[in-house]
Short mmCIF file of C-alpha atoms in Angstrom, two decimals:
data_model
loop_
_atom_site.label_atom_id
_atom_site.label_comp_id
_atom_site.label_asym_id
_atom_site.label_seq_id
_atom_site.Cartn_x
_atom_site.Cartn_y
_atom_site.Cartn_z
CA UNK A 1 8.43 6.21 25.66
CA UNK A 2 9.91 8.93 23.53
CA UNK A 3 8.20 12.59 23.32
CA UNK A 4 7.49 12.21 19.80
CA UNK A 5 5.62 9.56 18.53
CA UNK A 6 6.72 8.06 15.13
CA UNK A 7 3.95 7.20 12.69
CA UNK A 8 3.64 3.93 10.90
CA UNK A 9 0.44 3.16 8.82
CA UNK A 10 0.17 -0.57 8.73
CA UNK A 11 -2.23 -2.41 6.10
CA UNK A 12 -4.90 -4.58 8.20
CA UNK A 13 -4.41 -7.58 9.06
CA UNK A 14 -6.43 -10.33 11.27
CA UNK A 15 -5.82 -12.73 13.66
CA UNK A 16 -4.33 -15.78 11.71
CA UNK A 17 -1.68 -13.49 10.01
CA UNK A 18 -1.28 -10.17 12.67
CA UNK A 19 -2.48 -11.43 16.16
CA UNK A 20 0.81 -9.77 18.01
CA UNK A 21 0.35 -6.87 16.20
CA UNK A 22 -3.25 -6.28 17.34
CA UNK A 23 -2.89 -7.14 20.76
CA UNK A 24 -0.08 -4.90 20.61
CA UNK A 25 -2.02 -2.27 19.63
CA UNK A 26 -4.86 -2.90 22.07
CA UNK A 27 -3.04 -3.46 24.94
CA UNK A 28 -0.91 0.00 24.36
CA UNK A 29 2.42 -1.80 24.05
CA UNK A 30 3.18 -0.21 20.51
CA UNK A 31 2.78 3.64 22.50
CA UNK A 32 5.22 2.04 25.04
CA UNK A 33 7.68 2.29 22.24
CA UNK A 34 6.98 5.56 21.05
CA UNK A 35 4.74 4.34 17.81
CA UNK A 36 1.40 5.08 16.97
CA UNK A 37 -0.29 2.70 14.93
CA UNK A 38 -2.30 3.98 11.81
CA UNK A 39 -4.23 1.00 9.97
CA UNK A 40 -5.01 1.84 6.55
CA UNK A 41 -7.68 -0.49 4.42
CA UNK A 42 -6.67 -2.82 1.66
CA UNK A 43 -8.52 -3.92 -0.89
CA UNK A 44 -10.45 -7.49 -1.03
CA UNK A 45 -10.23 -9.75 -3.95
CA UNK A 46 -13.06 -11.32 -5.78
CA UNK A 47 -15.84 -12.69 -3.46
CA UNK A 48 -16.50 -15.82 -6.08
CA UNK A 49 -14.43 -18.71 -6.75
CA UNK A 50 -13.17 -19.15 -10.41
CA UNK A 51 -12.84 -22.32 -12.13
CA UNK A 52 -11.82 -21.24 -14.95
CA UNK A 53 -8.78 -19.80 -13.46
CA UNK A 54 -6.50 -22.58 -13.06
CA UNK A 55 -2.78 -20.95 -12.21
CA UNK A 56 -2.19 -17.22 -10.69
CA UNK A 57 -0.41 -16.36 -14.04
CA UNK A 58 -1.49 -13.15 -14.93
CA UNK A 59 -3.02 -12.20 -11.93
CA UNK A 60 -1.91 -9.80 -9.63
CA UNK A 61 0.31 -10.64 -6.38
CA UNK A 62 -1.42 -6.75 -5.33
CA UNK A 63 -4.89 -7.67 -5.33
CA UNK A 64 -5.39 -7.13 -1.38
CA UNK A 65 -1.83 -7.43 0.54
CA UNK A 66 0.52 -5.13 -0.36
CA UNK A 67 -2.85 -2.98 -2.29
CA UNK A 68 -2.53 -0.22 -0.31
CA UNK A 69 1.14 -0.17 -0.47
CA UNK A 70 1.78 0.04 -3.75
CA UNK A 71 -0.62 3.09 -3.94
CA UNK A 72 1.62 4.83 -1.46
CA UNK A 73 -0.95 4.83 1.14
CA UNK A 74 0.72 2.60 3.77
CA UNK A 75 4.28 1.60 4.99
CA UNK A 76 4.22 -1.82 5.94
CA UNK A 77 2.27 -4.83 5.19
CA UNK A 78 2.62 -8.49 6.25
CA UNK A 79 1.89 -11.80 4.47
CA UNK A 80 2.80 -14.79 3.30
CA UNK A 81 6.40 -15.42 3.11
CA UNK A 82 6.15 -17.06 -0.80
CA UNK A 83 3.99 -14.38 -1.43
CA UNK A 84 5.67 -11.79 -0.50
CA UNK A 85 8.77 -12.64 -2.19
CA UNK A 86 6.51 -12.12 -5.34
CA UNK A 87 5.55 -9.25 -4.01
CA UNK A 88 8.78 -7.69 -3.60
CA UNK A 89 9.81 -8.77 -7.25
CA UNK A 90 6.88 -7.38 -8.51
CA UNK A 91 6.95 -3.88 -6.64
CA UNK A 92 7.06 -0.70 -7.84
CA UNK A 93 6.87 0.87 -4.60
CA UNK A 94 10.36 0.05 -3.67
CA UNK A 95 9.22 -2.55 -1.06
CA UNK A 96 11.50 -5.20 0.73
CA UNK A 97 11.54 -7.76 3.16
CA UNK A 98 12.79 -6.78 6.86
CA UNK A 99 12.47 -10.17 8.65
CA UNK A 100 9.36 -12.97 9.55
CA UNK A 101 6.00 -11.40 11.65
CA UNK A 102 5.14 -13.16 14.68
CA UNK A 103 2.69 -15.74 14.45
CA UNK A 104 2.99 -19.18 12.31
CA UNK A 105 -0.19 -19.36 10.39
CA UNK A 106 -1.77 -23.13 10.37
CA UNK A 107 -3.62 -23.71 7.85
CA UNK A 108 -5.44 -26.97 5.95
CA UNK A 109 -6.93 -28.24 3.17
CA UNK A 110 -10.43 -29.50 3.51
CA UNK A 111 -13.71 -30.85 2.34
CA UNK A 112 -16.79 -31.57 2.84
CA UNK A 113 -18.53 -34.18 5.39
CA UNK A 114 -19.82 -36.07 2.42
CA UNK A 115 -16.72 -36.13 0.32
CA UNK A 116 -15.46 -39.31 -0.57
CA UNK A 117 -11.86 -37.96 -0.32
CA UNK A 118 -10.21 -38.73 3.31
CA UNK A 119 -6.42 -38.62 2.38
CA UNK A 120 -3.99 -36.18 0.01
CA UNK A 121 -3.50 -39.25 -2.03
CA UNK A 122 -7.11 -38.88 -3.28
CA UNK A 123 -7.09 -35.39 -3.63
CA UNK A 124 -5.38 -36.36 -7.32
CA UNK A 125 -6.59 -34.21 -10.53
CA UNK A 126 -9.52 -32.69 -7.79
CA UNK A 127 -9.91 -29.20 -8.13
CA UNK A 128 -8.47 -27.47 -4.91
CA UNK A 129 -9.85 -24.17 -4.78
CA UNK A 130 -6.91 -21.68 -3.54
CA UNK A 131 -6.31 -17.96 -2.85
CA UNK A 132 -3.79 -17.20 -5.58
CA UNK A 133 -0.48 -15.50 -4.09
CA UNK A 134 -1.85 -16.00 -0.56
CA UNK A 135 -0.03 -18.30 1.57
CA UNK A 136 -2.61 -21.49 1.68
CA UNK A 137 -2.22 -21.34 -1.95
CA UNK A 138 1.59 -22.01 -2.12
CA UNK A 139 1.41 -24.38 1.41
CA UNK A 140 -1.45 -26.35 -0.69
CA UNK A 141 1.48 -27.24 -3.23
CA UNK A 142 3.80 -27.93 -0.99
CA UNK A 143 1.69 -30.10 1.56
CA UNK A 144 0.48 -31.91 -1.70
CA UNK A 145 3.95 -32.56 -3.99
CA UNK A 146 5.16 -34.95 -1.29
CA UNK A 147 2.00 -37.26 -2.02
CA UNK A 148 1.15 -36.72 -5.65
CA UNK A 149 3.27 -35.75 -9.00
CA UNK A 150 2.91 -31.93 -9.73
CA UNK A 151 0.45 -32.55 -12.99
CA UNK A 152 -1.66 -34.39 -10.90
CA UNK A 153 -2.24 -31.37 -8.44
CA UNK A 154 -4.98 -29.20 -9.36
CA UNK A 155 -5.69 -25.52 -8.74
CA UNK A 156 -8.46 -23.01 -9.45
CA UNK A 157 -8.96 -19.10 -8.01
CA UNK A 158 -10.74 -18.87 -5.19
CA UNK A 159 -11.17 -15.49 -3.01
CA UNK A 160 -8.60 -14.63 -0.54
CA UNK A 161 -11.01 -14.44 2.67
CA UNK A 162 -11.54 -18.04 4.26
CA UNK A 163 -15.18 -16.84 5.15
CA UNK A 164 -15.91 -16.82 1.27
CA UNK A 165 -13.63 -20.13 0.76
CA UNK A 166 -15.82 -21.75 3.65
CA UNK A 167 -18.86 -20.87 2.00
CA UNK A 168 -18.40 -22.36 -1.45
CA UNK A 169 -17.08 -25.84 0.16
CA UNK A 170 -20.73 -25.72 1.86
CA UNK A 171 -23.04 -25.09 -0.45
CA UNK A 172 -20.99 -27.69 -2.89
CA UNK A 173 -19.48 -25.28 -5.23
CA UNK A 174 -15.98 -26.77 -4.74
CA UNK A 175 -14.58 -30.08 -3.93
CA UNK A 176 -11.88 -29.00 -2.01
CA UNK A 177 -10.56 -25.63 -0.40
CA UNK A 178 -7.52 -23.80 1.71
CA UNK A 179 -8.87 -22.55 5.16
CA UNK A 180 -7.42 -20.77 7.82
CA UNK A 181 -9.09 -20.01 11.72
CA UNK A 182 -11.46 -19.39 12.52
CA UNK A 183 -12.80 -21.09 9.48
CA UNK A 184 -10.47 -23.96 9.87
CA UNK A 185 -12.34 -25.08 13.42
CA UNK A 186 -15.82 -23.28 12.30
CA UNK A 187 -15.27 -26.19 9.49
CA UNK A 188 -14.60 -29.05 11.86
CA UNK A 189 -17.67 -28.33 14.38
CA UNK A 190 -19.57 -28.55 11.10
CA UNK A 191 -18.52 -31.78 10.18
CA UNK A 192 -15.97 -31.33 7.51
CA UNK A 193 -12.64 -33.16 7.15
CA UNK A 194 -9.14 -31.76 7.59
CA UNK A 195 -7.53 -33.67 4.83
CA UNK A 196 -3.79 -32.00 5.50
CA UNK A 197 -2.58 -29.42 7.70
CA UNK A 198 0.84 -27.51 8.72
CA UNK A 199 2.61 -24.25 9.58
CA UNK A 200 3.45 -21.43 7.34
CA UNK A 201 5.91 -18.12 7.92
CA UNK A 202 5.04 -14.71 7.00
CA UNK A 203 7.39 -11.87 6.74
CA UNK A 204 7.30 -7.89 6.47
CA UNK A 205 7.24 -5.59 3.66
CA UNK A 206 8.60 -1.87 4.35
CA UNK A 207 8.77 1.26 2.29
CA UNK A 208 12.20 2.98 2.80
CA UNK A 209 10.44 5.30 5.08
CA UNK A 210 10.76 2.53 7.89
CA UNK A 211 14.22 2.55 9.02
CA UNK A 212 15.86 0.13 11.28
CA UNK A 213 15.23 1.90 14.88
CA UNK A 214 11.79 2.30 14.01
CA UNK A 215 11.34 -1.10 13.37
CA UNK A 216 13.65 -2.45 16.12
CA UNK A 217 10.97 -0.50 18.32
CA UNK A 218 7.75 -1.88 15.99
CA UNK A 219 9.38 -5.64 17.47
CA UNK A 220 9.97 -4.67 20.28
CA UNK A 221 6.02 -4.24 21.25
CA UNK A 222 5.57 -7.51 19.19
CA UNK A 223 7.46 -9.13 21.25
CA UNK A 224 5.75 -7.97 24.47
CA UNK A 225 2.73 -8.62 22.70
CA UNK A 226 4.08 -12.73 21.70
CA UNK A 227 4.81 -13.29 25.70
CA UNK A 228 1.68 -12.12 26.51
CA UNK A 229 -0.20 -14.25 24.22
CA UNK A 230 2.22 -17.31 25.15
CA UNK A 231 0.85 -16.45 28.73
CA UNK A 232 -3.00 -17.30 27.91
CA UNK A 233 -3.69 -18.47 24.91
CA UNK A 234 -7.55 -19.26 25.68
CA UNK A 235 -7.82 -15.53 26.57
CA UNK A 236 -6.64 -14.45 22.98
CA UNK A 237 -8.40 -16.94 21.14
CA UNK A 238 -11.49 -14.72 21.47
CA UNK A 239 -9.79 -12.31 19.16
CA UNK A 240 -10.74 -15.13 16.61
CA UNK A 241 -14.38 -15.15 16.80
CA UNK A 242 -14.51 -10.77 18.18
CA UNK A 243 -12.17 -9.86 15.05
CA UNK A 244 -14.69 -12.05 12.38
CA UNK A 245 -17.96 -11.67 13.66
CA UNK A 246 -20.28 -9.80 10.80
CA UNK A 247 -17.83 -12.28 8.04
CA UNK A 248 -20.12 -15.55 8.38
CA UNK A 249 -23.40 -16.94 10.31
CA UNK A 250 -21.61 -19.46 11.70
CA UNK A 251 -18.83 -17.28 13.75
CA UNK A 252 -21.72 -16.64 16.01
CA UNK A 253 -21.64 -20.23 17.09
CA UNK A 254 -17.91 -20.07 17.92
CA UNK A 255 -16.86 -20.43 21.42
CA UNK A 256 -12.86 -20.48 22.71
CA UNK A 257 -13.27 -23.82 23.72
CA UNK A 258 -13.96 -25.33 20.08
CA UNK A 259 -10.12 -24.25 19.02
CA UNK A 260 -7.55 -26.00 19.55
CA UNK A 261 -4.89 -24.19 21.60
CA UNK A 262 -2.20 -25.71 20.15
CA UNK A 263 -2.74 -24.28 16.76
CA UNK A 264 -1.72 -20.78 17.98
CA UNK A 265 1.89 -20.40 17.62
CA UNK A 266 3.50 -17.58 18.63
CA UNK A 267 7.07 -16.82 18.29
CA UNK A 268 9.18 -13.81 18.40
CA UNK A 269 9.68 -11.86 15.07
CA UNK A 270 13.25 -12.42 13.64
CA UNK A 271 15.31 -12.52 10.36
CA UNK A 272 15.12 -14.55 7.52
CA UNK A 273 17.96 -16.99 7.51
CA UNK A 274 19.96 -17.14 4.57
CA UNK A 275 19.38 -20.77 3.82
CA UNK A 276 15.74 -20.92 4.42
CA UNK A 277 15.35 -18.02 1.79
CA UNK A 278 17.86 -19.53 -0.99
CA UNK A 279 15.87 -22.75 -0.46
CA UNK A 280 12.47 -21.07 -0.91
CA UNK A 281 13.76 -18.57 -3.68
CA UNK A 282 14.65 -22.25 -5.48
CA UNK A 283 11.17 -23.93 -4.96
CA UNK A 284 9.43 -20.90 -5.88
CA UNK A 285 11.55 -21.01 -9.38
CA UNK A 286 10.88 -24.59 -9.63
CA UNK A 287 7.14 -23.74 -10.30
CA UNK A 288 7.52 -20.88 -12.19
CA UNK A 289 5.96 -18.47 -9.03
CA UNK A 290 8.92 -16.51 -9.37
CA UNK A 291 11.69 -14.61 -12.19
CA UNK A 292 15.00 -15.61 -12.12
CA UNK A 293 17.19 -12.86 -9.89
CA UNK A 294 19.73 -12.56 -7.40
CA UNK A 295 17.75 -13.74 -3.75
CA UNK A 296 19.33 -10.43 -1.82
CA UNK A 297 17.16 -8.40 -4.02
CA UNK A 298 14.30 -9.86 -1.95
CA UNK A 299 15.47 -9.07 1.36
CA UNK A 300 16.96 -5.36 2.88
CA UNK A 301 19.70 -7.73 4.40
CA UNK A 302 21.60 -4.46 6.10
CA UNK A 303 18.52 -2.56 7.67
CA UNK A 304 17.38 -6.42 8.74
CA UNK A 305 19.84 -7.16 10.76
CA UNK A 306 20.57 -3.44 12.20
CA UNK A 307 16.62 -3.50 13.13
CA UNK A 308 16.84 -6.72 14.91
CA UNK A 309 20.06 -6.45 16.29
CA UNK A 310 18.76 -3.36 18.01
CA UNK A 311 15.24 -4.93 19.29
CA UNK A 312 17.73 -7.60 21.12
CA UNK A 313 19.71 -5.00 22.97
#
């Protein structure tokens, strides 16, 4: 560990989207490598879903990632790959992709035990209520185009917490909605239906101020952190129901043993590869989510591969 310790304020972030990062944290591994972790507060979106809103046009891609960012107050945020790439056109804060986080978020789309809707195919001109710029929002479209035609899939704003999401599918206020964990399993010991699931990347946004041996050494403790959670998953899993307790009632009836351990995947942080990113940049234009510009604008390809090139040595 170096004498001086470098600095980095890091939006929050919870378990579904930052799990390395925390246990990281907790477990020292980020002082190992000469960083001290600052977490700096971002701001939460609305607490009520909209129907009225039916597409994120708009709306703001800064309404809680990337919030306290923008307003200078941290360096680095993750989220949503899609989302981000939004984020990074949008930005006036100079911010750019430096590779993909840690953890693949799984996610699904859901409903109620006494919906009549048990496959995608019937999820045609419902309302699915969605987190606008957050990455169950973009996974919802793409889980859905490859059973139904785009103008049959429907969309409103919902908020961005799955607590608040969870809450409106119970008390009948929406058909359908995106949910990640714990809310995903909170959901299924309640009775509710996991119409379609999957896997989504997220990637990191950094102010100029991050340079690549700072970050090498920011993946470095990640990647400690990813081995030790690969090591005992059931013992991390807690960090689910510790890290949302206060959010919803039914947290408090969580135990480890109602997740399923193979929905936490953990791999280590790395670049984006060039094909993956042309191919998303392309979608992304396909539905509008995105301006027409030159994909290397979205990702610092030169401090990318310096910082991740180092964190290998």
């Amino acid at each position: 560990m170096t004498n001086a310790m470098k600095k980095m304020r890091l939006e929050t972030t919870s378990p579904f989207q930052g799990l390395a990062e925390l246990v990281a944290d907790d477990e020292g591994l980020f002082a190992e490598e000469g960083i001290e972790i600052e977490w700096v507060k971002r701001a939460n979106s609305p607490r009520k879903v909209d129907p009225k809103i039916t597409t994120p046009d708009g709306l703001s891609a800064f309404a809680s990632h990337g919030e306290a960012f923008e307003k200078g107050g941290a360096d680095m945020y993750n989220a949503c790959e899609w989302g981000n790439y939004r984020r990074v056109q949008d930005t006036s804060a100079k911010g750019r992709q430096l590779g993909r986080r840690s953890i693949m978020v799984w996610a699904g789309i859901v409903v109620a035990p006494d919906s009549d809707v048990y496959s995608p195919q019937q999820l045609a001109g419902k309302m699915v209520a969605v987190p606008y710029f957050f990455g169950t929002h973009y996974l919802t479209y793409q889980m859905l185009e490859g059973f139904l035609p785009r103008d049959l899939i429907e969309t409103c704003r919902a908020p961005n917490g799955s607590s608040a999401r969870y809450e409106a599918l119970m008390n009948g206020d929406v058909e359908a909605t995106t949910l990640t964990e714990p809310y995903l399993t909170l959901a299924e010991k309640n009775g509710c239906r996991i119409i379609i699931e999957g896997m989504y990347h997220g990637t990191e946004v950094a102010s100029d101020d991050i340079d690549a041996d700072t970050y090498a050494a920011f993946n470095r403790a990640v990647k400690k952190a990813v081995r030790l959670i690969n090591s005992d998953k059931r013992r991390f899993m807690q960090y689910f129901i510790d890290r949302h307790k206060g959010q919803h009632p039914g947290i408090e009836t969580l135990t480890v043993d109602d997740f399923r351990l193979s929905r936490l995947q953990m791999v280590d942080p790395a670049p984006i590869p060039e094909d993956e990113l042309q191919r998303t940049y392309e979608w992304m234009r396909s539905w509008g989510m995105i301006d027409e510009l030159s994909p290397d604008v979205l990702v610092d390809v030169h401090r990318q591969q310096a910082a991740h090139e180092v964190a290998a040595e």
